């Protein structure tokens, strides 16, 4: 079957066409129109601006996605759309477009949870055999969760952040370090630069007076809830510790809160921030995988694009739990996109009973955008 999916929950207007046969997926097109530059000026996503851009972009992106896939509406068997969670003005553009198409083309319409999409981005590349139980570490701008899946489309949240999501903490820490929005890639790039400088040959000489240390500025950020005995997380404390570190530095160097910070300082804090976040995420994920007997660990959500997290989680699993399979989506499917929504729709549709499928035929009438949508099992 051919699935056309629409995603507009935040600041990307995305449409994709995938074909699916017995849950073997093949992406026919995947168009993402990003609004990052527009929102960067404001240091974060402005919901009404996002909605205005989605309105402008949705039809051209739809047309491009169908064109790239060499399909017309006659070839589409199912329409899928992100129903929530997300910014309501943004979600409304995608759901209303999807409802209009479903009505006009007389197609079934399935509303999907955004995080279910991120999880199923892992099935776009099917080279790895993912056995249940599966433990998904979901790390995005709005979510940080450990989700246990005993079968397809069945979700049990065994732990989650008690305050900021990881991506949100990256974005806030970046802002404190005067790095541009979105903060995740900016922190990651700064941390990587410092790591490269530390590992350079000249830095290895012990008599080098300018030797760089990973612990420069005596910086040690906290690892919150590492030993909490549950699988919950907290990231606002790390962000506050970054704030205190920056304020202390400004005071010691007579800087105002607007003055630029030296590159070296920014890189050291970025690296330690990333180390702290990565350590907590990996240790808790491995502990949970052990307790729940996971056969597969998945990484999902925008922060899964972080190379340090991808690499260190892969290494930790290989050395500590070699029997466990590790899966992470290809880079192009880590950040928000519509192929992941189509992938989730395929698995959900194939698991539905005939009665449930009949209800989807009325999707144009029943699918409603919901900014706080809860992920439901099938
Ligand atoms: O999943 P996503 O695209 O949108 C939401 O569903 O929220 O995730 C966006 C988040 C942002 O907070 C962004 O800073 C973060 O993912 N992010 C990263 C990286 N790339 C994006 N965080 C760390 N390292 C990255 N390379
Ligand atoms: Zn997302």
Tab-separated table of C-alpha atoms and ligand atoms in Angstrom:
chain	number	residue	atom	x	y	z
A	1	UNK	CA	0.000	0.000	0.000
A	2	UNK	CA	1.035	3.635	-0.472
A	3	UNK	CA	0.867	5.945	2.539
A	4	UNK	CA	0.977	9.727	2.340
A	5	UNK	CA	1.971	11.321	5.658
A	6	UNK	CA	1.924	14.915	6.897
A	7	UNK	CA	3.851	16.282	9.896
A	8	UNK	CA	3.547	19.893	11.135
A	9	UNK	CA	3.789	19.592	14.934
A	10	UNK	CA	6.597	22.138	15.369
A	11	UNK	CA	8.742	24.052	12.876
A	12	UNK	CA	9.111	21.635	9.961
A	13	UNK	CA	6.509	21.287	7.211
A	14	UNK	CA	6.950	17.691	6.104
A	15	UNK	CA	5.208	15.372	3.667
A	16	UNK	CA	6.306	11.887	2.667
A	17	UNK	CA	5.049	9.035	0.530
A	18	UNK	CA	6.121	5.526	1.462
A	19	UNK	CA	5.103	2.195	0.105
A	20	UNK	CA	4.684	-0.659	2.520
A	21	UNK	CA	4.257	-4.354	1.942
A	22	UNK	CA	3.819	-6.497	5.070
A	23	UNK	CA	5.590	-3.748	7.003
A	24	UNK	CA	8.590	-3.738	4.679
A	25	UNK	CA	8.897	-0.024	4.019
A	26	UNK	CA	10.276	1.851	1.052
A	27	UNK	CA	10.451	5.650	1.173
A	28	UNK	CA	9.259	7.085	-2.162
A	29	UNK	CA	9.683	10.718	-1.147
A	30	UNK	CA	10.512	12.652	1.999
A	31	UNK	CA	10.215	16.444	1.780
A	32	UNK	CA	11.011	18.631	4.781
A	33	UNK	CA	10.739	22.405	4.665
A	34	UNK	CA	12.522	23.730	7.743
A	35	UNK	CA	11.739	27.049	9.407
A	36	UNK	CA	14.865	27.013	11.579
A	37	UNK	CA	16.266	30.253	10.153
A	38	UNK	CA	13.032	32.127	10.766
A	39	UNK	CA	12.780	31.055	14.422
A	40	UNK	CA	16.532	31.435	15.114
A	41	UNK	CA	15.988	35.225	15.179
A	42	UNK	CA	13.689	34.744	18.174
A	43	UNK	CA	15.826	32.116	19.918
A	44	UNK	CA	13.037	29.526	19.760
A	45	UNK	CA	9.897	28.489	17.904
A	46	UNK	CA	7.148	31.145	17.782
A	47	UNK	CA	3.880	29.140	17.386
A	48	UNK	CA	1.927	31.634	15.278
A	49	UNK	CA	4.876	32.285	12.967
A	50	UNK	CA	5.241	28.521	12.579
A	51	UNK	CA	1.549	28.248	11.630
A	52	UNK	CA	1.892	31.027	9.057
A	53	UNK	CA	4.852	29.270	7.436
A	54	UNK	CA	3.093	25.872	7.474
A	55	UNK	CA	0.118	27.498	5.715
A	56	UNK	CA	2.429	28.888	3.054
A	57	UNK	CA	4.401	25.680	2.594
A	58	UNK	CA	1.989	22.804	3.028
A	59	UNK	CA	0.615	22.648	-0.533
A	60	UNK	CA	3.967	23.141	-2.338
A	61	UNK	CA	5.543	20.499	-0.052
A	62	UNK	CA	2.623	18.120	-0.701
A	63	UNK	CA	2.915	18.638	-4.442
A	64	UNK	CA	6.686	18.053	-4.327
A	65	UNK	CA	6.287	14.874	-2.256
A	66	UNK	CA	3.755	13.407	-4.701
A	67	UNK	CA	5.889	14.515	-7.671
A	68	UNK	CA	9.100	13.012	-6.240
A	69	UNK	CA	7.294	9.750	-5.566
A	70	UNK	CA	5.812	9.840	-9.111
A	71	UNK	CA	2.377	9.266	-7.591
A	72	UNK	CA	-1.004	10.944	-7.852
A	73	UNK	CA	-3.753	10.904	-5.258
A	74	UNK	CA	-5.191	7.840	-7.017
A	75	UNK	CA	-2.156	5.804	-5.890
A	76	UNK	CA	-2.570	6.710	-2.215
A	77	UNK	CA	-4.290	4.107	-0.017
A	78	UNK	CA	-3.987	5.767	3.383
A	79	UNK	CA	-3.324	9.295	4.667
A	80	UNK	CA	-1.509	9.667	7.986
A	81	UNK	CA	-1.044	12.844	10.003
A	82	UNK	CA	0.585	13.902	13.259
A	83	UNK	CA	-2.339	14.548	15.572
A	84	UNK	CA	-0.225	15.625	18.562
A	85	UNK	CA	1.512	16.472	20.801
A	86	UNK	CA	2.957	19.759	19.591
A	87	UNK	CA	2.093	23.403	19.067
A	88	UNK	CA	-1.629	23.654	18.439
A	89	UNK	CA	-1.480	26.400	15.745
A	90	UNK	CA	1.099	24.284	13.906
A	91	UNK	CA	-0.724	20.951	14.337
A	92	UNK	CA	-3.967	22.464	13.042
A	93	UNK	CA	-2.440	23.259	9.645
A	94	UNK	CA	-1.329	19.639	9.106
A	95	UNK	CA	-4.482	18.011	10.449
A	96	UNK	CA	-6.775	20.333	8.481
A	97	UNK	CA	-4.816	19.738	5.277
A	98	UNK	CA	-4.976	15.966	5.879
A	99	UNK	CA	-8.699	16.062	6.659
A	100	UNK	CA	-9.433	18.088	3.519
A	101	UNK	CA	-7.444	15.654	1.359
A	102	UNK	CA	-9.070	12.615	2.986
A	103	UNK	CA	-12.516	14.097	2.333
A	104	UNK	CA	-11.826	15.220	-1.222
A	105	UNK	CA	-9.958	12.048	-2.263
A	106	UNK	CA	-12.163	9.734	-0.153
A	107	UNK	CA	-9.275	8.066	1.637
A	108	UNK	CA	-8.942	6.706	5.178
A	109	UNK	CA	-7.153	9.074	7.567
A	110	UNK	CA	-5.132	7.921	10.580
A	111	UNK	CA	-4.004	10.338	13.322
A	112	UNK	CA	-0.614	9.473	14.841
A	113	UNK	CA	1.311	10.375	17.972
A	114	UNK	CA	4.495	12.288	17.120
A	115	UNK	CA	6.668	10.123	19.380
A	116	UNK	CA	5.263	6.918	17.899
A	117	UNK	CA	6.609	8.330	14.624
A	118	UNK	CA	10.073	8.957	16.090
A	119	UNK	CA	10.158	5.380	17.419
A	120	UNK	CA	9.107	3.904	14.062
A	121	UNK	CA	11.782	5.926	12.224
A	122	UNK	CA	13.886	2.952	13.337
A	123	UNK	CA	11.953	0.658	10.980
A	124	UNK	CA	12.667	2.769	7.881
A	125	UNK	CA	16.047	1.059	7.744
A	126	UNK	CA	15.171	-2.594	8.188
A	127	UNK	CA	18.664	-4.023	8.034
A	128	UNK	CA	18.556	-4.893	11.731
A	129	UNK	CA	16.313	-7.574	13.121
A	130	UNK	CA	14.627	-5.947	16.108
A	131	UNK	CA	13.366	-8.531	18.594
A	132	UNK	CA	10.920	-7.779	21.398
A	133	UNK	CA	10.988	-6.738	24.180
A	134	UNK	CA	12.293	-3.467	22.828
A	135	UNK	CA	13.389	-0.550	24.980
A	136	UNK	CA	13.191	2.844	23.249
A	137	UNK	CA	15.132	5.803	24.588
A	138	UNK	CA	13.147	8.770	23.270
A	139	UNK	CA	15.063	12.045	23.330
A	140	UNK	CA	13.537	15.068	21.612
A	141	UNK	CA	12.822	18.738	22.183
A	142	UNK	CA	9.635	17.955	24.088
A	143	UNK	CA	10.126	14.401	25.404
A	144	UNK	CA	12.594	12.263	27.311
A	145	UNK	CA	11.199	8.817	27.978
A	146	UNK	CA	12.120	5.184	28.313
A	147	UNK	CA	9.400	3.248	26.511
A	148	UNK	CA	9.060	-0.515	26.779
A	149	UNK	CA	7.485	-2.300	23.790
A	150	UNK	CA	6.541	-5.947	24.190
A	151	UNK	CA	4.982	-5.995	20.727
A	152	UNK	CA	4.339	-3.587	17.846
A	153	UNK	CA	2.312	-0.457	18.703
A	154	UNK	CA	2.294	-1.334	22.403
A	155	UNK	CA	3.897	1.194	24.724
A	156	UNK	CA	4.666	1.249	28.434
A	157	UNK	CA	6.448	4.355	29.704
A	158	UNK	CA	8.779	3.092	32.435
A	159	UNK	CA	10.531	6.399	33.057
A	160	UNK	CA	10.500	9.998	31.921
A	161	UNK	CA	11.856	13.423	32.660
A	162	UNK	CA	10.453	15.167	35.680
A	163	UNK	CA	11.197	18.610	34.246
A	164	UNK	CA	13.016	19.632	31.022
A	165	UNK	CA	13.345	17.313	28.027
A	166	UNK	CA	16.926	16.631	26.904
A	167	UNK	CA	16.575	18.664	23.682
A	168	UNK	CA	15.083	21.531	25.668
A	169	UNK	CA	18.058	21.409	28.068
A	170	UNK	CA	20.453	21.491	25.079
A	171	UNK	CA	18.591	24.521	23.688
A	172	UNK	CA	18.572	26.364	27.043
A	173	UNK	CA	22.231	25.610	27.810
A	174	UNK	CA	23.168	26.820	24.317
A	175	UNK	CA	21.351	30.078	24.888
A	176	UNK	CA	23.278	30.598	28.165
A	177	UNK	CA	26.515	30.026	26.233
A	178	UNK	CA	25.381	32.556	23.578
A	179	UNK	CA	25.233	29.780	20.972
A	180	UNK	CA	22.615	29.973	18.203
A	181	UNK	CA	19.255	28.180	18.054
A	182	UNK	CA	18.739	25.227	17.730
A	183	UNK	CA	21.069	24.557	20.629
A	184	UNK	CA	21.584	20.817	20.205
A	185	UNK	CA	23.701	20.913	17.045
A	186	UNK	CA	25.506	24.072	18.303
A	187	UNK	CA	26.513	22.461	21.637
A	188	UNK	CA	27.486	19.287	19.864
A	189	UNK	CA	29.723	21.187	17.402
A	190	UNK	CA	31.409	23.193	20.208
A	191	UNK	CA	32.004	20.024	22.273
A	192	UNK	CA	33.448	18.225	19.277
A	193	UNK	CA	35.866	21.075	18.589
A	194	UNK	CA	37.194	20.874	22.150
A	195	UNK	CA	37.529	17.096	21.987
A	196	UNK	CA	39.539	17.433	18.778
A	197	UNK	CA	41.812	19.999	20.419
A	198	UNK	CA	42.370	17.771	23.475
A	199	UNK	CA	43.276	14.774	21.362
A	200	UNK	CA	45.814	16.676	19.230
A	201	UNK	CA	49.417	15.445	19.466
A	202	UNK	CA	50.851	18.671	20.923
A	203	UNK	CA	48.366	18.488	23.746
A	204	UNK	CA	49.679	15.089	24.831
A	205	UNK	CA	53.099	16.450	25.884
A	206	UNK	CA	53.065	16.752	29.689
A	207	UNK	CA	55.465	19.740	29.597
A	208	UNK	CA	53.082	21.803	27.463
A	209	UNK	CA	52.257	24.886	29.609
A	210	UNK	CA	49.062	25.444	27.613
A	211	UNK	CA	47.949	21.825	27.941
A	212	UNK	CA	44.203	21.540	27.614
A	213	UNK	CA	42.401	19.496	30.199
A	214	UNK	CA	38.912	18.039	29.898
A	215	UNK	CA	38.457	19.352	33.407
A	216	UNK	CA	39.480	22.937	32.692
A	217	UNK	CA	37.865	25.601	34.899
A	218	UNK	CA	37.399	22.803	37.515
A	219	UNK	CA	34.114	22.125	35.875
A	220	UNK	CA	32.022	19.181	36.959
A	221	UNK	CA	28.326	19.426	36.169
A	222	UNK	CA	25.866	17.248	38.125
A	223	UNK	CA	24.492	13.896	36.897
A	224	UNK	CA	20.941	14.243	38.279
A	225	UNK	CA	18.947	11.174	39.317
A	226	UNK	CA	21.722	8.821	38.270
A	227	UNK	CA	21.142	6.758	41.414
A	228	UNK	CA	17.450	7.513	41.967
A	229	UNK	CA	16.534	3.837	41.800
A	230	UNK	CA	13.910	4.462	39.118
A	231	UNK	CA	14.050	5.259	35.401
A	232	UNK	CA	13.058	8.908	35.598
A	233	UNK	CA	15.288	11.775	34.542
A	234	UNK	CA	15.819	15.419	35.429
A	235	UNK	CA	17.740	17.889	33.295
A	236	UNK	CA	16.826	21.301	34.652
A	237	UNK	CA	19.541	21.008	37.359
A	238	UNK	CA	22.296	20.568	34.756
A	239	UNK	CA	21.004	23.632	32.920
A	240	UNK	CA	20.984	25.647	36.186
A	241	UNK	CA	24.535	24.489	36.895
A	242	UNK	CA	25.518	25.838	33.443
A	243	UNK	CA	23.860	29.143	34.387
A	244	UNK	CA	25.896	29.372	37.655
A	245	UNK	CA	29.099	28.425	35.815
A	246	UNK	CA	28.552	31.187	33.248
A	247	UNK	CA	27.625	33.783	35.899
A	248	UNK	CA	30.744	32.893	37.938
A	249	UNK	CA	32.930	33.242	34.845
A	250	UNK	CA	31.371	36.595	33.955
A	251	UNK	CA	31.929	37.882	37.488
A	252	UNK	CA	35.568	36.739	37.598
A	253	UNK	CA	36.268	38.333	34.214
A	254	UNK	CA	34.223	41.516	34.616
A	255	UNK	CA	31.855	40.596	31.795
A	256	UNK	CA	28.198	41.545	31.496
A	257	UNK	CA	25.519	38.981	30.639
A	258	UNK	CA	25.563	40.309	27.048
A	259	UNK	CA	29.342	40.188	26.431
A	260	UNK	CA	30.613	37.414	24.182
A	261	UNK	CA	32.176	34.465	26.002
A	262	UNK	CA	35.597	33.138	24.936
A	263	UNK	CA	35.452	30.162	22.617
A	264	UNK	CA	37.590	28.004	24.884
A	265	UNK	CA	35.237	28.449	27.845
A	266	UNK	CA	32.156	27.771	25.697
A	267	UNK	CA	33.693	24.587	24.300
A	268	UNK	CA	34.667	23.246	27.736
A	269	UNK	CA	31.179	23.833	29.159
A	270	UNK	CA	29.542	22.363	26.037
A	271	UNK	CA	31.637	19.209	26.311
A	272	UNK	CA	31.006	18.747	30.033
A	273	UNK	CA	27.275	19.400	29.491
A	274	UNK	CA	27.154	16.750	26.774
A	275	UNK	CA	29.185	14.326	28.920
A	276	UNK	CA	26.781	14.768	31.859
A	277	UNK	CA	23.648	14.270	29.763
A	278	UNK	CA	25.076	11.316	27.844
A	279	UNK	CA	26.266	9.546	31.004
A	280	UNK	CA	22.861	9.744	32.714
A	281	UNK	CA	20.937	8.663	29.604
A	282	UNK	CA	23.188	5.697	28.868
A	283	UNK	CA	23.524	4.358	32.423
A	284	UNK	CA	19.783	4.484	33.076
A	285	UNK	CA	18.907	2.978	29.694
A	286	UNK	CA	21.258	0.030	30.222
A	287	UNK	CA	19.934	-0.582	33.735
A	288	UNK	CA	16.351	-0.544	32.468
A	289	UNK	CA	17.261	-2.840	29.564
A	290	UNK	CA	18.743	-5.304	32.060
A	291	UNK	CA	15.745	-5.225	34.393
A	292	UNK	CA	13.158	-5.627	31.605
A	293	UNK	CA	15.166	-8.160	29.604
A	294	UNK	CA	15.234	-6.008	26.465
A	295	UNK	CA	16.497	-7.767	23.325
A	296	UNK	CA	16.733	-4.493	21.413
A	297	UNK	CA	17.493	-0.895	22.386
A	298	UNK	CA	16.275	1.882	20.090
A	299	UNK	CA	17.303	5.522	20.100
A	300	UNK	CA	14.663	7.969	18.822
A	301	UNK	CA	13.879	11.696	18.607
A	302	UNK	CA	15.822	14.755	17.470
A	303	UNK	CA	18.642	14.318	20.013
A	304	UNK	CA	19.364	10.893	18.463
A	305	UNK	CA	21.256	12.954	15.845
A	306	UNK	CA	23.861	13.636	18.553
A	307	UNK	CA	26.993	11.752	17.566
A	308	UNK	CA	28.432	11.388	21.071
A	309	UNK	CA	25.156	9.881	22.332
A	310	UNK	CA	24.837	7.532	19.328
A	311	UNK	CA	28.458	6.377	19.557
A	312	UNK	CA	28.726	6.004	23.320
A	313	UNK	CA	25.381	4.201	23.604
A	314	UNK	CA	26.419	1.821	20.813
A	315	UNK	CA	29.746	1.145	22.561
A	316	UNK	CA	28.158	0.652	25.987
A	317	UNK	CA	25.672	-1.870	24.579
A	318	UNK	CA	28.378	-3.709	22.637
A	319	UNK	CA	30.600	-4.065	25.706
A	320	UNK	CA	28.063	-4.510	28.523
A	321	UNK	CA	25.133	-6.216	26.762
A	322	UNK	CA	26.584	-7.806	23.617
A	323	UNK	CA	23.487	-9.935	22.997
A	324	UNK	CA	21.312	-6.833	22.675
A	325	UNK	CA	20.708	-5.246	19.243
A	326	UNK	CA	21.105	-1.475	18.988
A	327	UNK	CA	19.156	0.565	16.461
A	328	UNK	CA	19.210	4.260	15.652
A	329	UNK	CA	17.486	5.916	12.671
A	330	UNK	CA	19.601	7.141	9.751
A	331	UNK	CA	20.438	10.848	10.297
A	332	UNK	CA	17.834	12.126	7.828
A	333	UNK	CA	15.047	10.492	9.847
A	334	UNK	CA	16.203	11.609	13.334
A	335	UNK	CA	14.773	15.122	13.223
A	336	UNK	CA	11.103	15.796	12.502
A	337	UNK	CA	9.982	14.330	9.171
A	338	UNK	CA	6.875	12.724	7.720
A	339	UNK	CA	8.411	9.386	6.639
A	340	UNK	CA	8.520	8.388	10.314
A	341	UNK	CA	4.785	9.171	10.629
A	342	UNK	CA	4.078	7.032	7.564
A	343	UNK	CA	6.195	4.218	9.050
A	344	UNK	CA	4.206	4.267	12.310
A	345	UNK	CA	0.960	4.385	10.308
A	346	UNK	CA	1.961	1.266	8.371
A	347	UNK	CA	2.551	-0.794	11.523
A	348	UNK	CA	-0.621	0.497	13.178
A	349	UNK	CA	-2.787	-0.110	10.109
A	350	UNK	CA	-1.513	-3.650	9.656
A	351	UNK	CA	-2.323	-4.473	13.278
A	352	UNK	CA	-5.843	-3.010	13.208
A	353	UNK	CA	-8.985	-5.130	13.094
A	354	UNK	CA	-11.454	-4.593	10.239
A	355	UNK	CA	-13.757	-2.675	12.588
A	356	UNK	CA	-10.915	-0.366	13.613
A	357	UNK	CA	-10.012	0.168	9.955
A	358	UNK	CA	-13.613	1.121	9.191
A	359	UNK	CA	-13.398	3.880	11.808
A	360	UNK	CA	-10.304	5.212	10.028
A	361	UNK	CA	-12.454	5.663	6.911
A	362	UNK	CA	-14.207	8.431	8.838
A	363	UNK	CA	-10.893	9.989	9.843
A	364	UNK	CA	-11.646	13.208	7.963
A	365	UNK	CA	-14.424	13.705	10.503
A	366	UNK	CA	-12.869	12.323	13.688
A	367	UNK	CA	-9.147	13.190	13.721
A	368	UNK	CA	-8.612	16.233	15.948
A	369	UNK	CA	-5.358	18.008	16.680
A	370	UNK	CA	-4.422	17.622	20.365
A	371	UNK	CA	-1.401	19.477	21.771
A	372	UNK	CA	-1.258	17.093	24.779
A	373	UNK	CA	-2.084	13.843	23.024
A	374	UNK	CA	-1.104	10.738	25.039
A	375	UNK	CA	0.531	7.814	23.264
A	376	UNK	CA	-1.933	4.900	23.174
A	377	UNK	CA	-1.250	1.244	22.534
A	378	UNK	CA	-3.178	-0.671	19.934
B	1	LIG	O1	12.520	15.529	17.557
B	1	LIG	P1	12.845	16.939	17.257
B	1	LIG	O2	13.273	17.282	15.858
B	1	LIG	O3	11.605	17.838	17.622
B	1	LIG	C1	10.790	17.519	18.723
B	1	LIG	O4	9.999	16.564	18.589
B	1	LIG	O5	10.969	18.172	19.752
B	1	LIG	O6	13.961	17.369	18.279
B	1	LIG	C2	14.450	18.673	18.320
B	1	LIG	C3	15.488	18.756	19.415
B	1	LIG	C4	15.953	20.183	19.654
B	1	LIG	O7	15.894	20.438	21.035
B	1	LIG	C5	17.389	20.154	19.135
B	1	LIG	O8	18.244	21.050	19.818
B	1	LIG	C6	17.775	18.714	19.393
B	1	LIG	O9	16.637	17.970	19.063
B	1	LIG	N1	18.905	18.283	18.550
B	1	LIG	C7	20.085	17.878	19.038
B	1	LIG	C8	20.915	17.614	17.926
B	1	LIG	N2	20.192	17.851	16.784
B	1	LIG	C9	18.953	18.264	17.200
B	1	LIG	N3	20.523	17.738	20.294
B	1	LIG	C10	21.787	17.320	20.486
B	1	LIG	N4	22.640	17.065	19.478
B	1	LIG	C11	22.251	17.192	18.189
B	1	LIG	N5	23.108	16.926	17.208
B	2	LIG	ZN1	10.126	15.436	17.037
